[in-house]
PDB file of N, CA, C and O in Angstrom:
ATOM      1  N   MET U  19      65.319 134.219  48.658  1.00  0.00           N
ATOM      2  CA  MET U  19      64.570 133.889  47.480  1.00  0.00           C
ATOM      3  C   MET U  19      63.965 132.485  47.574  1.00  0.00           C
ATOM      4  O   MET U  19      62.882 132.258  47.073  1.00  0.00           O
ATOM      5  N   GLU U  20      64.702 131.588  48.211  1.00  0.00           N
ATOM      6  CA  GLU U  20      64.159 130.240  48.407  1.00  0.00           C
ATOM      7  C   GLU U  20      62.878 130.303  49.242  1.00  0.00           C
ATOM      8  O   GLU U  20      61.920 129.582  48.969  1.00  0.00           O
ATOM      9  N   GLU U  21      62.873 131.172  50.256  1.00  0.00           N
ATOM     10  CA  GLU U  21      61.689 131.315  51.099  1.00  0.00           C
ATOM     11  C   GLU U  21      60.513 131.883  50.315  1.00  0.00           C
ATOM     12  O   GLU U  21      59.363 131.482  50.530  1.00  0.00           O
ATOM     13  N   VAL U  22      60.786 132.811  49.406  1.00  0.00           N
ATOM     14  CA  VAL U  22      59.724 133.375  48.570  1.00  0.00           C
ATOM     15  C   VAL U  22      59.120 132.282  47.699  1.00  0.00           C
ATOM     16  O   VAL U  22      57.897 132.180  47.570  1.00  0.00           O
ATOM     17  N   ALA U  23      59.960 131.451  47.107  1.00  0.00           N
ATOM     18  CA  ALA U  23      59.466 130.346  46.280  1.00  0.00           C
ATOM     19  C   ALA U  23      58.597 129.404  47.116  1.00  0.00           C
ATOM     20  O   ALA U  23      57.524 128.984  46.663  1.00  0.00           O
ATOM     21  N   GLN U  24      59.041 129.095  48.324  1.00  0.00           N
ATOM     22  CA  GLN U  24      58.260 128.210  49.199  1.00  0.00           C
ATOM     23  C   GLN U  24      56.918 128.845  49.554  1.00  0.00           C
ATOM     24  O   GLN U  24      55.876 128.180  49.529  1.00  0.00           O
ATOM     25  N   THR U  25      56.928 130.139  49.867  1.00  0.00           N
ATOM     26  CA  THR U  25      55.684 130.858  50.169  1.00  0.00           C
ATOM     27  C   THR U  25      54.731 130.794  48.982  1.00  0.00           C
ATOM     28  O   THR U  25      53.534 130.542  49.153  1.00  0.00           O
ATOM     29  N   CYS U  26      55.262 131.009  47.792  1.00  0.00           N
ATOM     30  CA  CYS U  26      54.423 130.962  46.583  1.00  0.00           C
ATOM     31  C   CYS U  26      53.850 129.566  46.377  1.00  0.00           C
ATOM     32  O   CYS U  26      52.684 129.425  45.983  1.00  0.00           O
ATOM     33  N   ASN U  27      54.635 128.529  46.645  1.00  0.00           N
ATOM     34  CA  ASN U  27      54.137 127.160  46.515  1.00  0.00           C
ATOM     35  C   ASN U  27      53.006 126.882  47.499  1.00  0.00           C
ATOM     36  O   ASN U  27      52.075 126.142  47.181  1.00  0.00           O
ATOM     37  N   GLU U  28      53.090 127.466  48.684  1.00  0.00           N
ATOM     38  CA  GLU U  28      52.052 127.261  49.686  1.00  0.00           C
ATOM     39  C   GLU U  28      50.799 128.081  49.386  1.00  0.00           C
ATOM     40  O   GLU U  28      49.684 127.573  49.490  1.00  0.00           O
ATOM     41  N   LYS U  29      50.974 129.341  49.005  1.00  0.00           N
ATOM     42  CA  LYS U  29      49.841 130.246  48.845  1.00  0.00           C
ATOM     43  C   LYS U  29      49.180 130.182  47.465  1.00  0.00           C
ATOM     44  O   LYS U  29      47.991 130.452  47.342  1.00  0.00           O
ATOM     45  N   TYR U  30      49.951 129.839  46.439  1.00  0.00           N
ATOM     46  CA  TYR U  30      49.441 129.931  45.066  1.00  0.00           C
ATOM     47  C   TYR U  30      49.498 128.607  44.306  1.00  0.00           C
ATOM     48  O   TYR U  30      49.612 128.575  43.089  1.00  0.00           O
ATOM     49  N   VAL U  31      49.372 127.515  45.024  1.00  0.00           N
ATOM     50  CA  VAL U  31      49.432 126.186  44.416  1.00  0.00           C
ATOM     51  C   VAL U  31      48.332 126.002  43.366  1.00  0.00           C
ATOM     52  O   VAL U  31      48.521 125.276  42.392  1.00  0.00           O
ATOM     53  N   GLU U  32      47.200 126.699  43.532  1.00  0.00           N
ATOM     54  CA  GLU U  32      46.095 126.530  42.576  1.00  0.00           C
ATOM     55  C   GLU U  32      46.437 127.045  41.183  1.00  0.00           C
ATOM     56  O   GLU U  32      45.809 126.669  40.203  1.00  0.00           O
ATOM     57  N   TYR U  33      47.454 127.903  41.073  1.00  0.00           N
ATOM     58  CA  TYR U  33      47.851 128.430  39.763  1.00  0.00           C
ATOM     59  C   TYR U  33      48.789 127.483  39.016  1.00  0.00           C
ATOM     60  O   TYR U  33      48.950 127.594  37.808  1.00  0.00           O
ATOM     61  N   LEU U  34      49.430 126.574  39.734  1.00  0.00           N
ATOM     62  CA  LEU U  34      50.410 125.692  39.101  1.00  0.00           C
ATOM     63  C   LEU U  34      49.740 124.665  38.186  1.00  0.00           C
ATOM     64  O   LEU U  34      48.690 124.125  38.500  1.00  0.00           O
ATOM     65  N   LEU U  35      50.379 124.415  37.063  1.00  0.00           N
ATOM     66  CA  LEU U  35      49.926 123.392  36.121  1.00  0.00           C
ATOM     67  C   LEU U  35      50.141 122.029  36.770  1.00  0.00           C
ATOM     68  O   LEU U  35      51.207 121.752  37.323  1.00  0.00           O
ATOM     69  N   LYS U  36      49.128 121.170  36.712  1.00  0.00           N
ATOM     70  CA  LYS U  36      49.201 119.852  37.351  1.00  0.00           C
ATOM     71  C   LYS U  36      49.303 118.748  36.297  1.00  0.00           C
ATOM     72  O   LYS U  36      48.791 118.876  35.189  1.00  0.00           O
ATOM     73  N   ASP U  37      49.933 117.652  36.686  1.00  0.00           N
ATOM     74  CA  ASP U  37      49.999 116.485  35.810  1.00  0.00           C
ATOM     75  C   ASP U  37      48.716 115.667  35.965  1.00  0.00           C
ATOM     76  O   ASP U  37      47.792 116.053  36.694  1.00  0.00           O
ATOM     77  N   GLU U  38      48.658 114.521  35.320  1.00  0.00           N
ATOM     78  CA  GLU U  38      47.446 113.695  35.341  1.00  0.00           C
ATOM     79  C   GLU U  38      47.131 113.138  36.729  1.00  0.00           C
ATOM     80  O   GLU U  38      46.018 112.699  36.999  1.00  0.00           O
ATOM     81  N   HIS U  39      48.098 113.185  37.644  1.00  0.00           N
ATOM     82  CA  HIS U  39      47.898 112.695  39.015  1.00  0.00           C
ATOM     83  C   HIS U  39      47.588 113.824  39.998  1.00  0.00           C
ATOM     84  O   HIS U  39      47.456 113.581  41.196  1.00  0.00           O
ATOM     85  N   GLY U  40      47.523 115.059  39.472  1.00  0.00           N
ATOM     86  CA  GLY U  40      47.216 116.201  40.328  1.00  0.00           C
ATOM     87  C   GLY U  40      48.408 116.834  41.010  1.00  0.00           C
ATOM     88  O   GLY U  40      48.250 117.678  41.881  1.00  0.00           O
ATOM     89  N   PHE U  41      49.617 116.445  40.601  1.00  0.00           N
ATOM     90  CA  PHE U  41      50.828 117.018  41.181  1.00  0.00           C
ATOM     91  C   PHE U  41      51.359 118.137  40.282  1.00  0.00           C
ATOM     92  O   PHE U  41      51.287 118.025  39.051  1.00  0.00           O
ATOM     93  N   PRO U  42      51.920 119.185  40.867  1.00  0.00           N
ATOM     94  CA  PRO U  42      52.482 120.262  40.043  1.00  0.00           C
ATOM     95  C   PRO U  42      53.572 119.740  39.103  1.00  0.00           C
ATOM     96  O   PRO U  42      54.430 118.948  39.512  1.00  0.00           O
ATOM     97  N   VAL U  43      53.513 120.185  37.854  1.00  0.00           N
ATOM     98  CA  VAL U  43      54.534 119.807  36.873  1.00  0.00           C
ATOM     99  C   VAL U  43      55.865 120.448  37.261  1.00  0.00           C
ATOM    100  O   VAL U  43      56.912 119.793  37.247  1.00  0.00           O
ATOM    101  N   GLU U  44      55.837 121.732  37.598  1.00  0.00           N
ATOM    102  CA  GLU U  44      57.034 122.433  38.079  1.00  0.00           C
ATOM    103  C   GLU U  44      56.600 123.481  39.088  1.00  0.00           C
ATOM    104  O   GLU U  44      55.962 124.468  38.729  1.00  0.00           O
ATOM    105  N   SER U  45      56.930 123.257  40.343  1.00  0.00           N
ATOM    106  CA  SER U  45      56.594 124.194  41.407  1.00  0.00           C
ATOM    107  C   SER U  45      57.441 125.454  41.279  1.00  0.00           C
ATOM    108  O   SER U  45      58.437 125.482  40.560  1.00  0.00           O
ATOM    109  N   PHE U  46      57.042 126.496  42.019  1.00  0.00           N
ATOM    110  CA  PHE U  46      57.838 127.713  42.043  1.00  0.00           C
ATOM    111  C   PHE U  46      59.195 127.410  42.664  1.00  0.00           C
ATOM    112  O   PHE U  46      59.297 126.689  43.655  1.00  0.00           O
ATOM    113  N   LYS U  47      60.252 127.952  42.044  1.00  0.00           N
ATOM    114  CA  LYS U  47      61.597 127.753  42.569  1.00  0.00           C
ATOM    115  C   LYS U  47      62.479 128.940  42.199  1.00  0.00           C
ATOM    116  O   LYS U  47      62.265 129.605  41.188  1.00  0.00           O
ATOM    117  N   PHE U  48      63.451 129.199  43.061  1.00  0.00           N
ATOM    118  CA  PHE U  48      64.455 130.217  42.790  1.00  0.00           C
ATOM    119  C   PHE U  48      65.519 129.579  41.917  1.00  0.00           C
ATOM    120  O   PHE U  48      66.038 128.519  42.231  1.00  0.00           O
ATOM    121  N   ASN U  49      65.837 130.240  40.810  1.00  0.00           N
ATOM    122  CA  ASN U  49      66.839 129.690  39.893  1.00  0.00           C
ATOM    123  C   ASN U  49      68.221 130.277  40.130  1.00  0.00           C
ATOM    124  O   ASN U  49      69.167 129.546  40.382  1.00  0.00           O
ATOM    125  N   GLN U  50      68.316 131.609  40.007  1.00  0.00           N
ATOM    126  CA  GLN U  50      69.623 132.249  40.114  1.00  0.00           C
ATOM    127  C   GLN U  50      69.475 133.759  40.100  1.00  0.00           C
ATOM    128  O   GLN U  50      68.412 134.280  39.826  1.00  0.00           O
ATOM    129  N   ILE U  51      70.571 134.428  40.405  1.00  0.00           N
ATOM    130  CA  ILE U  51      70.643 135.864  40.154  1.00  0.00           C
ATOM    131  C   ILE U  51      71.033 135.975  38.694  1.00  0.00           C
ATOM    132  O   ILE U  51      72.051 135.424  38.280  1.00  0.00           O
ATOM    133  N   THR U  52      70.228 136.664  37.899  1.00  0.00           N
ATOM    134  CA  THR U  52      70.490 136.705  36.463  1.00  0.00           C
ATOM    135  C   THR U  52      71.387 137.862  36.051  1.00  0.00           C
ATOM    136  O   THR U  52      72.119 137.756  35.075  1.00  0.00           O
ATOM    137  N   GLU U  53      71.303 138.993  36.778  1.00  0.00           N
ATOM    138  CA  GLU U  53      72.139 140.138  36.455  1.00  0.00           C
ATOM    139  C   GLU U  53      72.449 140.906  37.727  1.00  0.00           C
ATOM    140  O   GLU U  53      71.589 141.024  38.603  1.00  0.00           O
ATOM    141  N   LEU U  54      73.643 141.446  37.796  1.00  0.00           N
ATOM    142  CA  LEU U  54      74.042 142.248  38.946  1.00  0.00           C
ATOM    143  C   LEU U  54      74.081 143.726  38.565  1.00  0.00           C
ATOM    144  O   LEU U  54      74.550 144.083  37.491  1.00  0.00           O
ATOM    145  N   ASN U  55      73.579 144.556  39.445  1.00  0.00           N
ATOM    146  CA  ASN U  55      73.635 146.008  39.317  1.00  0.00           C
ATOM    147  C   ASN U  55      73.147 146.498  37.947  1.00  0.00           C
ATOM    148  O   ASN U  55      73.844 147.234  37.254  1.00  0.00           O
ATOM    149  N   VAL U  56      71.947 146.117  37.572  1.00  0.00           N
ATOM    150  CA  VAL U  56      71.348 146.481  36.299  1.00  0.00           C
ATOM    151  C   VAL U  56      71.099 147.989  36.271  1.00  0.00           C
ATOM    152  O   VAL U  56      70.357 148.521  37.086  1.00  0.00           O
ATOM    153  N   ASP U  57      71.734 148.677  35.348  1.00  0.00           N
ATOM    154  CA  ASP U  57      71.597 150.137  35.205  1.00  0.00           C
ATOM    155  C   ASP U  57      71.799 150.856  36.534  1.00  0.00           C
ATOM    156  O   ASP U  57      71.158 151.862  36.813  1.00  0.00           O
ATOM    157  N   PHE U  58      72.653 150.332  37.375  1.00  0.00           N
ATOM    158  CA  PHE U  58      72.942 150.898  38.697  1.00  0.00           C
ATOM    159  C   PHE U  58      71.704 150.972  39.579  1.00  0.00           C
ATOM    160  O   PHE U  58      71.599 151.808  40.457  1.00  0.00           O
ATOM    161  N   ARG U  59      70.734 150.081  39.354  1.00  0.00           N
ATOM    162  CA  ARG U  59      69.481 150.096  40.109  1.00  0.00           C
ATOM    163  C   ARG U  59      69.251 148.852  40.941  1.00  0.00           C
ATOM    164  O   ARG U  59      68.291 148.778  41.679  1.00  0.00           O
ATOM    165  N   GLY U  60      70.052 147.860  40.800  1.00  0.00           N
ATOM    166  CA  GLY U  60      69.856 146.650  41.581  1.00  0.00           C
ATOM    167  C   GLY U  60      70.075 145.394  40.769  1.00  0.00           C
ATOM    168  O   GLY U  60      70.515 145.448  39.628  1.00  0.00           O
ATOM    169  N   HIS U  61      69.742 144.278  41.373  1.00  0.00           N
ATOM    170  CA  HIS U  61      69.970 142.972  40.763  1.00  0.00           C
ATOM    171  C   HIS U  61      68.672 142.399  40.212  1.00  0.00           C
ATOM    172  O   HIS U  61      67.587 142.783  40.628  1.00  0.00           O
ATOM    173  N   ARG U  62      68.798 141.469  39.284  1.00  0.00           N
ATOM    174  CA  ARG U  62      67.642 140.738  38.755  1.00  0.00           C
ATOM    175  C   ARG U  62      67.767 139.285  39.176  1.00  0.00           C
ATOM    176  O   ARG U  62      68.845 138.706  39.139  1.00  0.00           O
ATOM    177  N   TYR U  63      66.617 138.732  39.545  1.00  0.00           N
ATOM    178  CA  TYR U  63      66.563 137.353  40.010  1.00  0.00           C
ATOM    179  C   TYR U  63      65.652 136.549  39.104  1.00  0.00           C
ATOM    180  O   TYR U  63      64.744 137.088  38.490  1.00  0.00           O
ATOM    181  N   SER U  64      65.870 135.254  39.077  1.00  0.00           N
ATOM    182  CA  SER U  64      65.026 134.362  38.299  1.00  0.00           C
ATOM    183  C   SER U  64      64.286 133.421  39.245  1.00  0.00           C
ATOM    184  O   SER U  64      64.903 132.626  39.954  1.00  0.00           O
ATOM    185  N   LEU U  65      62.964 133.551  39.254  1.00  0.00           N
ATOM    186  CA  LEU U  65      62.076 132.684  40.016  1.00  0.00           C
ATOM    187  C   LEU U  65      61.102 132.121  38.991  1.00  0.00           C
ATOM    188  O   LEU U  65      60.538 132.875  38.201  1.00  0.00           O
ATOM    189  N   SER U  66      60.915 130.809  38.972  1.00  0.00           N
ATOM    190  CA  SER U  66      60.050 130.226  37.942  1.00  0.00           C
ATOM    191  C   SER U  66      59.077 129.227  38.554  1.00  0.00           C
ATOM    192  O   SER U  66      59.240 128.771  39.674  1.00  0.00           O
ATOM    193  N   GLY U  67      58.071 128.930  37.779  1.00  0.00           N
ATOM    194  CA  GLY U  67      57.075 127.927  38.102  1.00  0.00           C
ATOM    195  C   GLY U  67      56.197 127.760  36.877  1.00  0.00           C
ATOM    196  O   GLY U  67      55.964 128.719  36.148  1.00  0.00           O
ATOM    197  N   LEU U  68      55.732 126.578  36.624  1.00  0.00           N
ATOM    198  CA  LEU U  68      54.892 126.321  35.456  1.00  0.00           C
ATOM    199  C   LEU U  68      53.428 126.462  35.869  1.00  0.00           C
ATOM    200  O   LEU U  68      52.919 125.673  36.661  1.00  0.00           O
ATOM    201  N   VAL U  69      52.787 127.512  35.350  1.00  0.00           N
ATOM    202  CA  VAL U  69      51.404 127.806  35.722  1.00  0.00           C
ATOM    203  C   VAL U  69      50.477 127.591  34.530  1.00  0.00           C
ATOM    204  O   VAL U  69      50.916 127.544  33.385  1.00  0.00           O
ATOM    205  N   LYS U  70      49.190 127.490  34.851  1.00  0.00           N
ATOM    206  CA  LYS U  70      48.190 127.366  33.793  1.00  0.00           C
ATOM    207  C   LYS U  70      48.179 128.649  32.974  1.00  0.00           C
ATOM    208  O   LYS U  70      48.273 129.745  33.527  1.00  0.00           O
ATOM    209  N   GLU U  71      48.083 128.518  31.663  1.00  0.00           N
ATOM    210  CA  GLU U  71      48.148 129.674  30.769  1.00  0.00           C
ATOM    211  C   GLU U  71      47.124 130.744  31.131  1.00  0.00           C
ATOM    212  O   GLU U  71      47.440 131.929  31.145  1.00  0.00           O
ATOM    213  N   ALA U  72      45.924 130.339  31.463  1.00  0.00           N
ATOM    214  CA  ALA U  72      44.860 131.295  31.784  1.00  0.00           C
ATOM    215  C   ALA U  72      45.156 132.072  33.069  1.00  0.00           C
ATOM    216  O   ALA U  72      44.617 133.159  33.275  1.00  0.00           O
ATOM    217  N   ASP U  73      46.015 131.537  33.924  1.00  0.00           N
ATOM    218  CA  ASP U  73      46.327 132.173  35.205  1.00  0.00           C
ATOM    219  C   ASP U  73      47.663 132.909  35.208  1.00  0.00           C
ATOM    220  O   ASP U  73      48.093 133.406  36.247  1.00  0.00           O
ATOM    221  N   PHE U  74      48.318 132.988  34.062  1.00  0.00           N
ATOM    222  CA  PHE U  74      49.669 133.545  34.020  1.00  0.00           C
ATOM    223  C   PHE U  74      49.748 134.962  34.593  1.00  0.00           C
ATOM    224  O   PHE U  74      50.593 135.250  35.442  1.00  0.00           O
ATOM    225  N   LEU U  75      48.895 135.857  34.144  1.00  0.00           N
ATOM    226  CA  LEU U  75      48.970 137.248  34.604  1.00  0.00           C
ATOM    227  C   LEU U  75      48.713 137.361  36.093  1.00  0.00           C
ATOM    228  O   LEU U  75      49.449 138.047  36.812  1.00  0.00           O
ATOM    229  N   GLU U  76      47.695 136.705  36.581  1.00  0.00           N
ATOM    230  CA  GLU U  76      47.372 136.772  38.001  1.00  0.00           C
ATOM    231  C   GLU U  76      48.489 136.140  38.842  1.00  0.00           C
ATOM    232  O   GLU U  76      48.894 136.695  39.876  1.00  0.00           O
ATOM    233  N   ALA U  77      49.003 135.012  38.408  1.00  0.00           N
ATOM    234  CA  ALA U  77      50.083 134.350  39.149  1.00  0.00           C
ATOM    235  C   ALA U  77      51.334 135.220  39.172  1.00  0.00           C
ATOM    236  O   ALA U  77      51.987 135.330  40.217  1.00  0.00           O
ATOM    237  N   SER U  78      51.652 135.859  38.059  1.00  0.00           N
ATOM    238  CA  SER U  78      52.856 136.702  38.033  1.00  0.00           C
ATOM    239  C   SER U  78      52.701 137.904  38.957  1.00  0.00           C
ATOM    240  O   SER U  78      53.659 138.305  39.619  1.00  0.00           O
ATOM    241  N   LYS U  79      51.492 138.468  39.064  1.00  0.00           N
ATOM    242  CA  LYS U  79      51.257 139.574  39.998  1.00  0.00           C
ATOM    243  C   LYS U  79      51.450 139.113  41.435  1.00  0.00           C
ATOM    244  O   LYS U  79      52.059 139.810  42.239  1.00  0.00           O
ATOM    245  N   LYS U  80      50.943 137.948  41.747  1.00  0.00           N
ATOM    246  CA  LYS U  80      51.051 137.413  43.104  1.00  0.00           C
ATOM    247  C   LYS U  80      52.508 137.144  43.473  1.00  0.00           C
ATOM    248  O   LYS U  80      52.945 137.452  44.584  1.00  0.00           O
ATOM    249  N   VAL U  81      53.269 136.579  42.541  1.00  0.00           N
ATOM    250  CA  VAL U  81      54.674 136.281  42.806  1.00  0.00           C
ATOM    251  C   VAL U  81      55.462 137.584  42.988  1.00  0.00           C
ATOM    252  O   VAL U  81      56.286 137.695  43.902  1.00  0.00           O
ATOM    253  N   ARG U  82      55.208 138.585  42.143  1.00  0.00           N
ATOM    254  CA  ARG U  82      55.885 139.879  42.298  1.00  0.00           C
ATOM    255  C   ARG U  82      55.545 140.513  43.644  1.00  0.00           C
ATOM    256  O   ARG U  82      56.398 141.119  44.294  1.00  0.00           O
ATOM    257  N   TYR U  83      54.301 140.366  44.089  1.00  0.00           N
ATOM    258  CA  TYR U  83      53.901 140.868  45.401  1.00  0.00           C
ATOM    259  C   TYR U  83      54.723 140.200  46.505  1.00  0.00           C
ATOM    260  O   TYR U  83      55.225 140.867  47.411  1.00  0.00           O
ATOM    261  N   GLU U  84      54.866 138.888  46.423  1.00  0.00           N
ATOM    262  CA  GLU U  84      55.635 138.163  47.441  1.00  0.00           C
ATOM    263  C   GLU U  84      57.104 138.595  47.431  1.00  0.00           C
ATOM    264  O   GLU U  84      57.724 138.717  48.492  1.00  0.00           O
ATOM    265  N   LEU U  85      57.652 138.846  46.251  1.00  0.00           N
ATOM    266  CA  LEU U  85      59.030 139.338  46.159  1.00  0.00           C
ATOM    267  C   LEU U  85      59.154 140.710  46.810  1.00  0.00           C
ATOM    268  O   LEU U  85      60.101 140.972  47.557  1.00  0.00           O
ATOM    269  N   ALA U  86      58.193 141.587  46.535  1.00  0.00           N
ATOM    270  CA  ALA U  86      58.215 142.930  47.125  1.00  0.00           C
ATOM    271  C   ALA U  86      58.081 142.855  48.644  1.00  0.00           C
ATOM    272  O   ALA U  86      58.774 143.577  49.374  1.00  0.00           O
ATOM    273  N   MET U  87      57.205 142.000  49.144  1.00  0.00           N
ATOM    274  CA  MET U  87      57.022 141.864  50.592  1.00  0.00           C
ATOM    275  C   MET U  87      58.290 141.318  51.254  1.00  0.00           C
ATOM    276  O   MET U  87      58.665 141.762  52.338  1.00  0.00           O
ATOM    277  N   ALA U  88      58.953 140.382  50.604  1.00  0.00           N
ATOM    278  CA  ALA U  88      60.194 139.838  51.156  1.00  0.00           C
ATOM    279  C   ALA U  88      61.267 140.922  51.222  1.00  0.00           C
ATOM    280  O   ALA U  88      61.995 141.019  52.209  1.00  0.00           O
ATOM    281  N   ALA U  89      61.337 141.750  50.202  1.00  0.00           N
ATOM    282  CA  ALA U  89      62.301 142.857  50.204  1.00  0.00           C
ATOM    283  C   ALA U  89      61.977 143.838  51.322  1.00  0.00           C
ATOM    284  O   ALA U  89      62.864 144.277  52.053  1.00  0.00           O
ATOM    285  N   TYR U  90      60.706 144.158  51.487  1.00  0.00           N
ATOM    286  CA  TYR U  90      60.279 145.076  52.545  1.00  0.00           C
ATOM    287  C   TYR U  90      60.591 144.511  53.931  1.00  0.00           C
ATOM    288  O   TYR U  90      61.168 145.192  54.782  1.00  0.00           O
ATOM    289  N   LYS U  91      60.239 143.261  54.155  1.00  0.00           N
ATOM    290  CA  LYS U  91      60.474 142.637  55.461  1.00  0.00           C
ATOM    291  C   LYS U  91      61.959 142.477  55.771  1.00  0.00           C
ATOM    292  O   LYS U  91      62.354 142.448  56.929  1.00  0.00           O
ATOM    293  N   SER U  92      62.773 142.383  54.726  1.00  0.00           N
ATOM    294  CA  SER U  92      64.223 142.264  54.915  1.00  0.00           C
ATOM    295  C   SER U  92      64.899 143.633  54.955  1.00  0.00           C
ATOM    296  O   SER U  92      66.120 143.714  55.002  1.00  0.00           O
ATOM    297  N   ASP U  93      64.083 144.678  54.893  1.00  0.00           N
ATOM    298  CA  ASP U  93      64.567 146.061  54.941  1.00  0.00           C
ATOM    299  C   ASP U  93      65.549 146.373  53.819  1.00  0.00           C
ATOM    300  O   ASP U  93      66.526 147.093  54.017  1.00  0.00           O
ATOM    301  N   LEU U  94      65.295 145.786  52.637  1.00  0.00           N
ATOM    302  CA  LEU U  94      66.128 146.101  51.482  1.00  0.00           C
ATOM    303  C   LEU U  94      65.767 147.492  50.983  1.00  0.00           C
ATOM    304  O   LEU U  94      64.597 147.856  50.922  1.00  0.00           O
ATOM    305  N   LYS U  95      66.752 148.239  50.624  1.00  0.00           N
ATOM    306  CA  LYS U  95      66.534 149.593  50.131  1.00  0.00           C
ATOM    307  C   LYS U  95      66.426 149.568  48.611  1.00  0.00           C
ATOM    308  O   LYS U  95      67.132 148.824  47.939  1.00  0.00           O
ATOM    309  N   MET U  96      65.531 150.390  48.102  1.00  0.00           N
ATOM    310  CA  MET U  96      65.389 150.520  46.655  1.00  0.00           C
ATOM    311  C   MET U  96      66.466 151.460  46.138  1.00  0.00           C
ATOM    312  O   MET U  96      66.838 152.428  46.809  1.00  0.00           O
ATOM    313  N   ALA U  97      66.961 151.191  44.968  1.00  0.00           N
ATOM    314  CA  ALA U  97      67.977 152.059  44.367  1.00  0.00           C
ATOM    315  C   ALA U  97      67.353 153.405  44.024  1.00  0.00           C
ATOM    316  O   ALA U  97      66.172 153.503  43.695  1.00  0.00           O
ATOM    317  N   GLU U  98      68.147 154.430  44.150  1.00  0.00           N
ATOM    318  CA  GLU U  98      67.690 155.773  43.796  1.00  0.00           C
ATOM    319  C   GLU U  98      68.456 156.225  42.575  1.00  0.00           C
ATOM    320  O   GLU U  98      69.625 155.901  42.396  1.00  0.00           O
ATOM    321  N   SER U  99      67.807 157.034  41.749  1.00  0.00           N
ATOM    322  CA  SER U  99      68.504 157.511  40.568  1.00  0.00           C
ATOM    323  C   SER U  99      69.479 158.606  40.979  1.00  0.00           C
ATOM    324  O   SER U  99      69.234 159.380  41.908  1.00  0.00           O
ATOM    325  N   LEU U 100      70.575 158.658  40.314  1.00  0.00           N
ATOM    326  CA  LEU U 100      71.575 159.680  40.575  1.00  0.00           C
ATOM    327  C   LEU U 100      71.309 160.837  39.634  1.00  0.00           C
ATOM    328  O   LEU U 100      71.618 160.764  38.454  1.00  0.00           O
ATOM    329  N   ASP U 101      70.725 161.886  40.154  1.00  0.00           N
ATOM    330  CA  ASP U 101      70.394 163.051  39.335  1.00  0.00           C
ATOM    331  C   ASP U 101      71.568 164.019  39.373  1.00  0.00           C
ATOM    332  O   ASP U 101      71.823 164.668  40.376  1.00  0.00           O
ATOM    333  N   THR U 102      72.303 164.077  38.283  1.00  0.00           N
ATOM    334  CA  THR U 102      73.473 164.943  38.213  1.00  0.00           C
ATOM    335  C   THR U 102      73.186 166.221  37.441  1.00  0.00           C
ATOM    336  O   THR U 102      74.098 166.949  37.096  1.00  0.00           O
ATOM    337  N   SER U 103      71.926 166.491  37.155  1.00  0.00           N
ATOM    338  CA  SER U 103      71.597 167.672  36.343  1.00  0.00           C
ATOM    339  C   SER U 103      71.603 168.941  37.159  1.00  0.00           C
ATOM    340  O   SER U 103      71.516 170.028  36.614  1.00  0.00           O
ATOM    341  N   HIS U 104      71.708 168.849  38.494  1.00  0.00           N
ATOM    342  CA  HIS U 104      71.665 170.067  39.329  1.00  0.00           C
ATOM    343  C   HIS U 104      73.035 170.480  39.755  1.00  0.00           C
ATOM    344  O   HIS U 104      73.886 169.899  40.131  1.00  0.00           O
TER     345      HIS U 104
END
């Protein structure tokens, strides 16, 4: 997750809110695992960064993409639903 945050800081720096000196107010960072085994489907993670309000939707899509790519490259398996109706 730390690597994903670093990748986002490198690739999506233009979305970050800047201070009066042009430095990001809060860069993307991994915070913590927020929940374990949510509905038997996996874990939830907290990754944050302070972005410009107008760019929020686009930045969140980009960050989710980077998370998905990291999971794919790490060969993480997606949880499957347990269908007990059969």
